[in-house]
Short mmCIF file of C-alpha atoms and ligand atoms in Angstrom, two decimals:
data_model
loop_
_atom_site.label_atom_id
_atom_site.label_comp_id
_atom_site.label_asym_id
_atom_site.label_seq_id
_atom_site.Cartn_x
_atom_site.Cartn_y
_atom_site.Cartn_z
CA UNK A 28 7.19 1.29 20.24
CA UNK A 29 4.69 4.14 20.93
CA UNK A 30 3.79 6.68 17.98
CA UNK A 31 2.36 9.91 17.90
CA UNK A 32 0.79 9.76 14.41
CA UNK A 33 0.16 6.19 14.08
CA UNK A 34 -1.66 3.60 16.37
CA UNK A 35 -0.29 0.71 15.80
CA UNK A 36 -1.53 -3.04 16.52
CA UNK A 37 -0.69 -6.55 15.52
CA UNK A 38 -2.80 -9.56 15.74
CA UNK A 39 -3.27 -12.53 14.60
CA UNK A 40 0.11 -12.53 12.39
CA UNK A 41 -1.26 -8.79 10.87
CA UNK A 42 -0.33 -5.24 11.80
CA UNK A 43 -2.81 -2.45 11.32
CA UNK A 44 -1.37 0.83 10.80
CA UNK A 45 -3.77 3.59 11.56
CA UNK A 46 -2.57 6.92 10.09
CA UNK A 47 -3.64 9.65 13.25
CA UNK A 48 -3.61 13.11 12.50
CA UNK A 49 -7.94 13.73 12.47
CA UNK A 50 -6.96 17.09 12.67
CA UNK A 51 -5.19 17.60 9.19
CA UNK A 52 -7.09 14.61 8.00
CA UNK A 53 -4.11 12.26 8.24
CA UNK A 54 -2.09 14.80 5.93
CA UNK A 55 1.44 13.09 5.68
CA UNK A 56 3.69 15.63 6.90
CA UNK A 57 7.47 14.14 8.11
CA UNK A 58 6.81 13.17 11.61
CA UNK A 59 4.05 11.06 10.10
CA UNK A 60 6.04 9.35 7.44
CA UNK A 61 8.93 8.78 9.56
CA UNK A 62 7.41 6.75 11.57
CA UNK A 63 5.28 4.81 9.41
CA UNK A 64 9.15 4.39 7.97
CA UNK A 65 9.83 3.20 11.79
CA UNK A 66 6.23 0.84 11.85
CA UNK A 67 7.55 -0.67 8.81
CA UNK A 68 10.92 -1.28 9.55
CA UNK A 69 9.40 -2.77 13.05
CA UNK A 70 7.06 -4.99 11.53
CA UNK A 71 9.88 -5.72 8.59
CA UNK A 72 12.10 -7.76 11.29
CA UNK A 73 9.46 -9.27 13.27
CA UNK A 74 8.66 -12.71 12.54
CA UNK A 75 5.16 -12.75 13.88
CA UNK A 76 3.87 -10.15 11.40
CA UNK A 77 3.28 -12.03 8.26
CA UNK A 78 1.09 -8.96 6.42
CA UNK A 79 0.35 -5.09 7.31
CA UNK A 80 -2.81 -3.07 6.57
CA UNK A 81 -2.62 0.62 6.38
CA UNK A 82 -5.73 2.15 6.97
CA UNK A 83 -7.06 5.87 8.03
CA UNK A 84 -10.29 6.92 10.25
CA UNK A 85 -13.80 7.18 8.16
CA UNK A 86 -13.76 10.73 6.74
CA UNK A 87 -9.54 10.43 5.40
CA UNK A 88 -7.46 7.62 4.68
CA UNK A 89 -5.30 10.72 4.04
CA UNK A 90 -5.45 14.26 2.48
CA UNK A 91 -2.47 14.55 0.96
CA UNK A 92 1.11 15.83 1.72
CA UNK A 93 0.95 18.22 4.54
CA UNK A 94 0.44 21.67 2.21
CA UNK A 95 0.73 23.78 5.95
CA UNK A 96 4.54 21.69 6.37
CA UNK A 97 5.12 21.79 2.55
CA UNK A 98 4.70 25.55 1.78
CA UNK A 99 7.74 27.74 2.73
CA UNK A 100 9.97 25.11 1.54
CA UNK A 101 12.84 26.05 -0.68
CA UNK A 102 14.20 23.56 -3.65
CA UNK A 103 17.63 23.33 -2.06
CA UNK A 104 15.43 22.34 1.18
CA UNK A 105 13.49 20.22 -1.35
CA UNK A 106 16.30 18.86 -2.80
CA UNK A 107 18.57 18.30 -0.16
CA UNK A 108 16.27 16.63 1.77
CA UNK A 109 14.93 14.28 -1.00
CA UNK A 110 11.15 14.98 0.21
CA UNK A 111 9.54 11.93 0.13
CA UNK A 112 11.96 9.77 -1.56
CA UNK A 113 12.99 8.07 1.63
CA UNK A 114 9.56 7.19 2.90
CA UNK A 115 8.28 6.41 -0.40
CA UNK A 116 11.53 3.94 -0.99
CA UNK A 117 10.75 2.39 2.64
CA UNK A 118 7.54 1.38 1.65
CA UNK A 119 8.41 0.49 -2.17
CA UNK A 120 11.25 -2.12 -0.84
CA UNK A 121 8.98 -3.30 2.28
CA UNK A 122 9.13 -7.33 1.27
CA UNK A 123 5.86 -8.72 2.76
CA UNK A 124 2.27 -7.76 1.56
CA UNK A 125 0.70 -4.19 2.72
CA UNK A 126 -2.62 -3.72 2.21
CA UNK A 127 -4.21 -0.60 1.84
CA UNK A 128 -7.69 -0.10 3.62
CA UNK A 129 -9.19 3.17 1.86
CA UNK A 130 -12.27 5.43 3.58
CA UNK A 131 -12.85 8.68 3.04
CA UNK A 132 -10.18 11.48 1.00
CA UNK A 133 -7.57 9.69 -0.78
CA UNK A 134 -5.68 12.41 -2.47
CA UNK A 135 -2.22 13.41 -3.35
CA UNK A 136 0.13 12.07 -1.07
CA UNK A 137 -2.86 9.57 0.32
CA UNK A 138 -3.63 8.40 -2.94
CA UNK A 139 0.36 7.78 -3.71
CA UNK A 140 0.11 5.76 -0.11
CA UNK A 141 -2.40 3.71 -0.93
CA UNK A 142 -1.09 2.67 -4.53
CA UNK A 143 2.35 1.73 -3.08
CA UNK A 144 0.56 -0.67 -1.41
CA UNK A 145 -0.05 -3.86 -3.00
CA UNK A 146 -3.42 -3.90 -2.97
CA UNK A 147 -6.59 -1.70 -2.10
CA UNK A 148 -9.62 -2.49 -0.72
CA UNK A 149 -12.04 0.66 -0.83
CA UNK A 150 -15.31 1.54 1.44
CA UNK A 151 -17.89 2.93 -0.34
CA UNK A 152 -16.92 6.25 0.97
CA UNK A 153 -13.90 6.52 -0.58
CA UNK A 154 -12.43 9.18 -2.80
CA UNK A 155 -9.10 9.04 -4.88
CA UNK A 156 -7.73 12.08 -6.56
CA UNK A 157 -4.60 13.84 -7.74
CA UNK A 158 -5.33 17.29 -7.03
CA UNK A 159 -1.77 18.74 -6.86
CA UNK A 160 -2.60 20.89 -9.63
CA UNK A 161 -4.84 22.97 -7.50
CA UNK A 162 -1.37 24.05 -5.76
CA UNK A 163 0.86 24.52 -8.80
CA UNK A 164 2.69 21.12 -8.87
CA UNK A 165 2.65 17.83 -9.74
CA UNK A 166 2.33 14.92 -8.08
CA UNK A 167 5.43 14.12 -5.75
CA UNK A 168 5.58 10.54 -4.33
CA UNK A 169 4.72 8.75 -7.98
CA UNK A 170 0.98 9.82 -8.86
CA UNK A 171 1.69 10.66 -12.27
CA UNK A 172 3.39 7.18 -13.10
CA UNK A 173 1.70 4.51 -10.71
CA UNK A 174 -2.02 6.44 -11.80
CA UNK A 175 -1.35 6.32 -15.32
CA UNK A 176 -0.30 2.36 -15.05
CA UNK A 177 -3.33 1.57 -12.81
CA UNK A 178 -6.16 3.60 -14.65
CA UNK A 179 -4.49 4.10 -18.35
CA UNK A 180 -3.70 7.01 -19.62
CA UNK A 181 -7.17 8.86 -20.79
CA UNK A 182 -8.62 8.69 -17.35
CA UNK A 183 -5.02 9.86 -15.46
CA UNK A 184 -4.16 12.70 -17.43
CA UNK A 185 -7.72 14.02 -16.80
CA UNK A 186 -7.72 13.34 -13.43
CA UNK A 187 -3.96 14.92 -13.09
CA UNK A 188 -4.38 17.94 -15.06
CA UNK A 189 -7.86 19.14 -13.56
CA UNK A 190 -7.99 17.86 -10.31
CA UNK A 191 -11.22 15.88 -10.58
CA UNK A 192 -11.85 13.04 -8.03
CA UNK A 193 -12.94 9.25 -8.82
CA UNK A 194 -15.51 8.14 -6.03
CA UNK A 195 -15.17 4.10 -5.12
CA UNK A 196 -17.16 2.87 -7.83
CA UNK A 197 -15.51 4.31 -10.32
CA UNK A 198 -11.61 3.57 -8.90
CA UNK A 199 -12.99 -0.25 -9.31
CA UNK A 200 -14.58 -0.10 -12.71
CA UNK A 201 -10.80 1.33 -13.43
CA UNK A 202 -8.73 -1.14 -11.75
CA UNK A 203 -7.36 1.02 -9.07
CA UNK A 204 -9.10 -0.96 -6.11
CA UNK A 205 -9.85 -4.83 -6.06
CA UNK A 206 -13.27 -4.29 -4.41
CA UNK A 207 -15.36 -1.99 -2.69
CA UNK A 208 -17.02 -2.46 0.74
CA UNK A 209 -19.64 -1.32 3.15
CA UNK A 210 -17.94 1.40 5.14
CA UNK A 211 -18.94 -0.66 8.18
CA UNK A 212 -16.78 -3.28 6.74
CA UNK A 213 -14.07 -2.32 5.79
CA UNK A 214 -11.63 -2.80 8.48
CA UNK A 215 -12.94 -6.55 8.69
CA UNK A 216 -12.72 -7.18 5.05
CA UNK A 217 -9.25 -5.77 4.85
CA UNK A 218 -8.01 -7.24 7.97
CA UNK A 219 -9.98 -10.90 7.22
CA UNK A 220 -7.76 -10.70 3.52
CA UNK A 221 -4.61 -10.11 5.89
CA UNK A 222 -5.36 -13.06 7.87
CA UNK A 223 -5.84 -15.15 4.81
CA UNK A 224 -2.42 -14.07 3.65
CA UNK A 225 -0.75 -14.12 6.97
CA UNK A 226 -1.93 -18.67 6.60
CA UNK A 227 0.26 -18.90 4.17
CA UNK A 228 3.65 -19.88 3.64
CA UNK A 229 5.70 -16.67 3.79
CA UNK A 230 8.11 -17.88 1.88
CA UNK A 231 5.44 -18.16 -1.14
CA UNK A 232 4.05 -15.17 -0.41
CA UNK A 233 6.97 -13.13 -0.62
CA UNK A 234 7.69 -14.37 -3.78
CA UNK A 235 4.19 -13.90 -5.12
CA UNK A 236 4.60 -10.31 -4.27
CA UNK A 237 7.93 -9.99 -6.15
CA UNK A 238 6.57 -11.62 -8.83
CA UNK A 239 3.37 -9.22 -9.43
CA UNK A 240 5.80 -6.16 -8.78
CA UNK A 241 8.13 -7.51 -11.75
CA UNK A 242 5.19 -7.30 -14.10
CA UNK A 243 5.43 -3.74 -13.83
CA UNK A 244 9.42 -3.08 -14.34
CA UNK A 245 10.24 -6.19 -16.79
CA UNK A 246 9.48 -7.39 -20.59
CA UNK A 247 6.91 -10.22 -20.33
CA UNK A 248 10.04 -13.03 -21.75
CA UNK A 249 11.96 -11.69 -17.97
CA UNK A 250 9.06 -11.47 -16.18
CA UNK A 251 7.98 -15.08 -17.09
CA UNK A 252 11.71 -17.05 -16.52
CA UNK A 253 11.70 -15.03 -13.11
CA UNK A 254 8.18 -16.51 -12.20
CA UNK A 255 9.61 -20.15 -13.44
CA UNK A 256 12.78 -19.66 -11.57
CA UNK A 257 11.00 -18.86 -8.92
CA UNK A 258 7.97 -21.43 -8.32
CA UNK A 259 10.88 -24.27 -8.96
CA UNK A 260 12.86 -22.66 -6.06
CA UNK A 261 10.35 -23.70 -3.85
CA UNK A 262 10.37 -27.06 -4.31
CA UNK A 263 13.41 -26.79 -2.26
CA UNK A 264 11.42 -25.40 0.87
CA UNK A 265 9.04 -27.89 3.37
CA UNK A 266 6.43 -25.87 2.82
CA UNK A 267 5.82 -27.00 -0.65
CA UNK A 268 5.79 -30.52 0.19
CA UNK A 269 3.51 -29.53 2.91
CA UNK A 270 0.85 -27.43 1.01
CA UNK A 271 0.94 -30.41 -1.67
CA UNK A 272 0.63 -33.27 1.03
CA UNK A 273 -2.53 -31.57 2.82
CA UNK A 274 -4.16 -30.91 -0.77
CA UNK A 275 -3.85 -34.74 -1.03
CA UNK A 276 -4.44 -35.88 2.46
CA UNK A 277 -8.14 -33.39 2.87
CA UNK A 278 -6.14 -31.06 5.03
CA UNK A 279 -5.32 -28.16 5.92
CA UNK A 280 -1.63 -27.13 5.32
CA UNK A 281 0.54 -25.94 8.70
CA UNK A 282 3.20 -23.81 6.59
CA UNK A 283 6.56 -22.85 9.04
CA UNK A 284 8.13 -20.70 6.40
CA UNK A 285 11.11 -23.19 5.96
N1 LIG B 3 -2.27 19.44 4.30
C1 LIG B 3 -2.43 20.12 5.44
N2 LIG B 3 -3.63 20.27 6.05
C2 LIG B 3 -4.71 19.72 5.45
C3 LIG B 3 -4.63 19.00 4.26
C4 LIG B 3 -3.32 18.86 3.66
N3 LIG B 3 -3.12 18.15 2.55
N4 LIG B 3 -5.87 18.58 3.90
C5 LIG B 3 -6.70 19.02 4.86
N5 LIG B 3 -6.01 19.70 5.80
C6 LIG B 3 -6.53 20.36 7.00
C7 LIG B 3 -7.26 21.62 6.64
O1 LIG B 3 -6.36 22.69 6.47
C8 LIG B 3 -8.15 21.78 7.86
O2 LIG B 3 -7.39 22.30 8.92
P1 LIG B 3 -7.91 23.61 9.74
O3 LIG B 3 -9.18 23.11 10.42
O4 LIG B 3 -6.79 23.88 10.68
O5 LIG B 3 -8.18 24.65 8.73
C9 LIG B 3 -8.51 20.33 8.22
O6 LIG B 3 -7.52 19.53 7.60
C10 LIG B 3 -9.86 19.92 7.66
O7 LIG B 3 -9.89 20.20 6.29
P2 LIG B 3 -11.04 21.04 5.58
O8 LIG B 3 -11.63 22.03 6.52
O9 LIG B 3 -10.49 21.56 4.28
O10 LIG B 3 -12.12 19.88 5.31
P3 LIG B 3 -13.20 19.81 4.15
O11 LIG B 3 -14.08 18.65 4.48
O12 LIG B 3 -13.84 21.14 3.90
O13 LIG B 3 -12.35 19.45 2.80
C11 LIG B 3 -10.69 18.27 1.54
C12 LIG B 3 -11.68 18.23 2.71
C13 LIG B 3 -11.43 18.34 0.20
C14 LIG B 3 -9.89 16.98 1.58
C15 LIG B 3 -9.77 19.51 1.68
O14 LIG B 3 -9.22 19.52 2.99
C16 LIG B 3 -8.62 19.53 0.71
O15 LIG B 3 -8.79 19.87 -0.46
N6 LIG B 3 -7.40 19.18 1.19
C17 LIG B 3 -6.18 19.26 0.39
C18 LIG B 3 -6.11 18.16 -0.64
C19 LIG B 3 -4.84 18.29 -1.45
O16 LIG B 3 -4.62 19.26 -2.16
N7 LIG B 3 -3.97 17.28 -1.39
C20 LIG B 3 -2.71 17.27 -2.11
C21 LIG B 3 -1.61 17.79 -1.24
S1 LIG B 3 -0.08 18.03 -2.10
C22 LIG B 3 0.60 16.49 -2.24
O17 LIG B 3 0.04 15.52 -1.76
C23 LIG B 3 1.89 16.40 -3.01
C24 LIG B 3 2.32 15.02 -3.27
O18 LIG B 3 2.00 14.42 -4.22
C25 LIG B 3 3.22 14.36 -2.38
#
C-alpha cells in the first residue's frame, strides 16, 4: 500500500509508521489520519507484524491537529463528521502493542497520538504540551482525560489551562514516558523494544496489553479476576508449555502463537 503522509515499513515482525508532513510538522489533518487508520488496519490483519512503532522526523513527532484544515469548520461539520472520533477509536481498539517513538513537538493532537499508544519512549528533544488553549478550545482527541491520568491532576490542569510545555525530562519524572533517549537513538531503542515484543508469544502479549488497558476503565476487584481469568486461559495455548519448557531446559522459547 503506498501513502502520501506516512512511510511505512515492516521488519523483523515490526512496522514503523513515520508520520510525513515536514512541512506542517506532521500536523494531523484527515488525509493523515485516514491513513494511519488504513496502516493500522493493514498491519491489524497481517500476521507477520507482531508490534507497530509510530514515530515522526527529529524536529515533530507531530504539531498538533491541522489548525490551517481545522479553522473554517462549522459544529454541524464538526459534529457530523465526528472529527477525530474515528481515527482516535481505530487506534484505541488496535489489539497488538503500538509504540510511540517521540522527537521533537508533541502537542495537541501529537501529544493525544502518542498517549494512545501504549507506551512512549522519548529523545531528549522531545516536547509534550496541550496548547489548545492558545486557540480557544480544548483538547479534542482525549488530552484532558488521558493527561490528567498519566501526570495527575496538579501538573495537567496547569499544563491545559496555560499552554505550558513539559520538555523530556520532565514528561519522565511524571510518568508520561518510560524513558528518555539520545536523539541519535531513538529509532533503535524504540524499534529494539518492538523486536523484543514482536519474540514473544502474541497470544500473551495481546493479553498483557488488555490487561494494562483494564487498569484504567475497571475497579481493582474486576481488574484483578480479569488478569486471573486470563493468565489461566493460557495454559490452554502451546505457547505456555513452550515458554515454561525452555525456562527449564536453558533455552530459548520458539512461541507460534497457538
Ligand atoms: N496545524 C497546521 N500547521 C501547523 C501546525 C498545526 N498544528 N503546527 C505547525 N504548522 C505549520 C506552520 O503553520 C508552519 O507552516 P508555514 O511555513 O506554511 O507557515 C510550519 O508548520 C512550521 O511551523 P512554525 O513556523 O510555526 O515553526 P516554529 O518552529 O516557529 O514553531 C511550533 C513550532 C511551536 C510547534 C508552532 O508551529 C506551533 O505552535 N504550532 C501549533 C501547535 C498547536 O497549537 N497545536 C495544537 C493544535 S489544535 C489540536 O491539536 C486539537 C486537538 O486536540 C485535536
Amino acid at each position: 500500500m503506498s501513502y502520501e503522509t506516512l512511510i511505512v515499513e515492516t521488519r523483523d515482525g515490526v512496522s514503523l509508521i513515520r508520520l510525513n508532513r515536514p512541512e506542517a510538522l506532521n500536523a494531523l489533518n484527515s488525509q493523515l489520519l485516514g491513513e494511519l487508520s488504513g496502516a493500522l488496519d493493514a498491519a491489524e490483519v497481517d500476521e507477520a507484524v507482531r508490534c507497530v512503532v509510530i514515530t515522526g522526523s527529529e524536529r515533530a513527532f507531530a504539531a498538533g491537529a491541522d489548525i490551517k484544515e481545522m479553522s473554517t469548520k462549522t459544529y454541524a461539520q464538526m459534529f457530523a463528521e465526528d472529527f477525530f472520533g474515528a481515527s482516535a477509536r481505530r487506534i484505541e481498539q488496535f489489539r497488538k502493542p503500538i509504540i510511540a517513538a517521540v522527537a521533537g513537538y508533541a502537542l495537541g493532537g501529537g501529544c493525544e497520538l502518542a498517549m494512545l499508544c501504549d507506551f512512549i519512549i522519548a529523545a531528549e528533544t522531545a516536547k509534550f504540551g496541550q496548547p489548545e488553549i492558545n486557540l480557544g478550545v480544548t483538547p479534542g482527541i482525549g488530552g484532558t482525560q488521558r493527561l490528567t491520568r498519566f501526570v495527575g491532576k496538579s501538573k495537567a490542569m496547569e499544563m491545559i489551562l496555560t499552554g505550558r510545555m513539559m520538555d523530556a525530562a520532565e514528561a519522565e519524572r511524571a510518568g508520561l514516558v518510560s524513558r528518555v533517549v539520545p536523539a541519535d537513538q531513538l529509532i533503535g531503542e524504540a524499534m529494539a523494544a518492538a523486536a523484543k515484543i514482536a519474540g514473544q508469544s502474541p497470544l500473551a502479549v495481546m493479553m498483557n496489553k488488555e490487561l494494562v488497558e483494564a487498569a484504567y476503565e475497571t475497579t481493582l476487584a474486576t481488574g484483578v479476576a480479569m488478569e486471573r481469568r486470563m493468565f489461566h486461559s493460557l495454559f490452554a495455548f502451546d505457547d505456555q508449555k513452550e515458554g515454561m519448557a525452555a525456562f527449564i531446559e536453558k533455552r530459548k522459547p520458539a512461541f507460534k502463537g497457538s
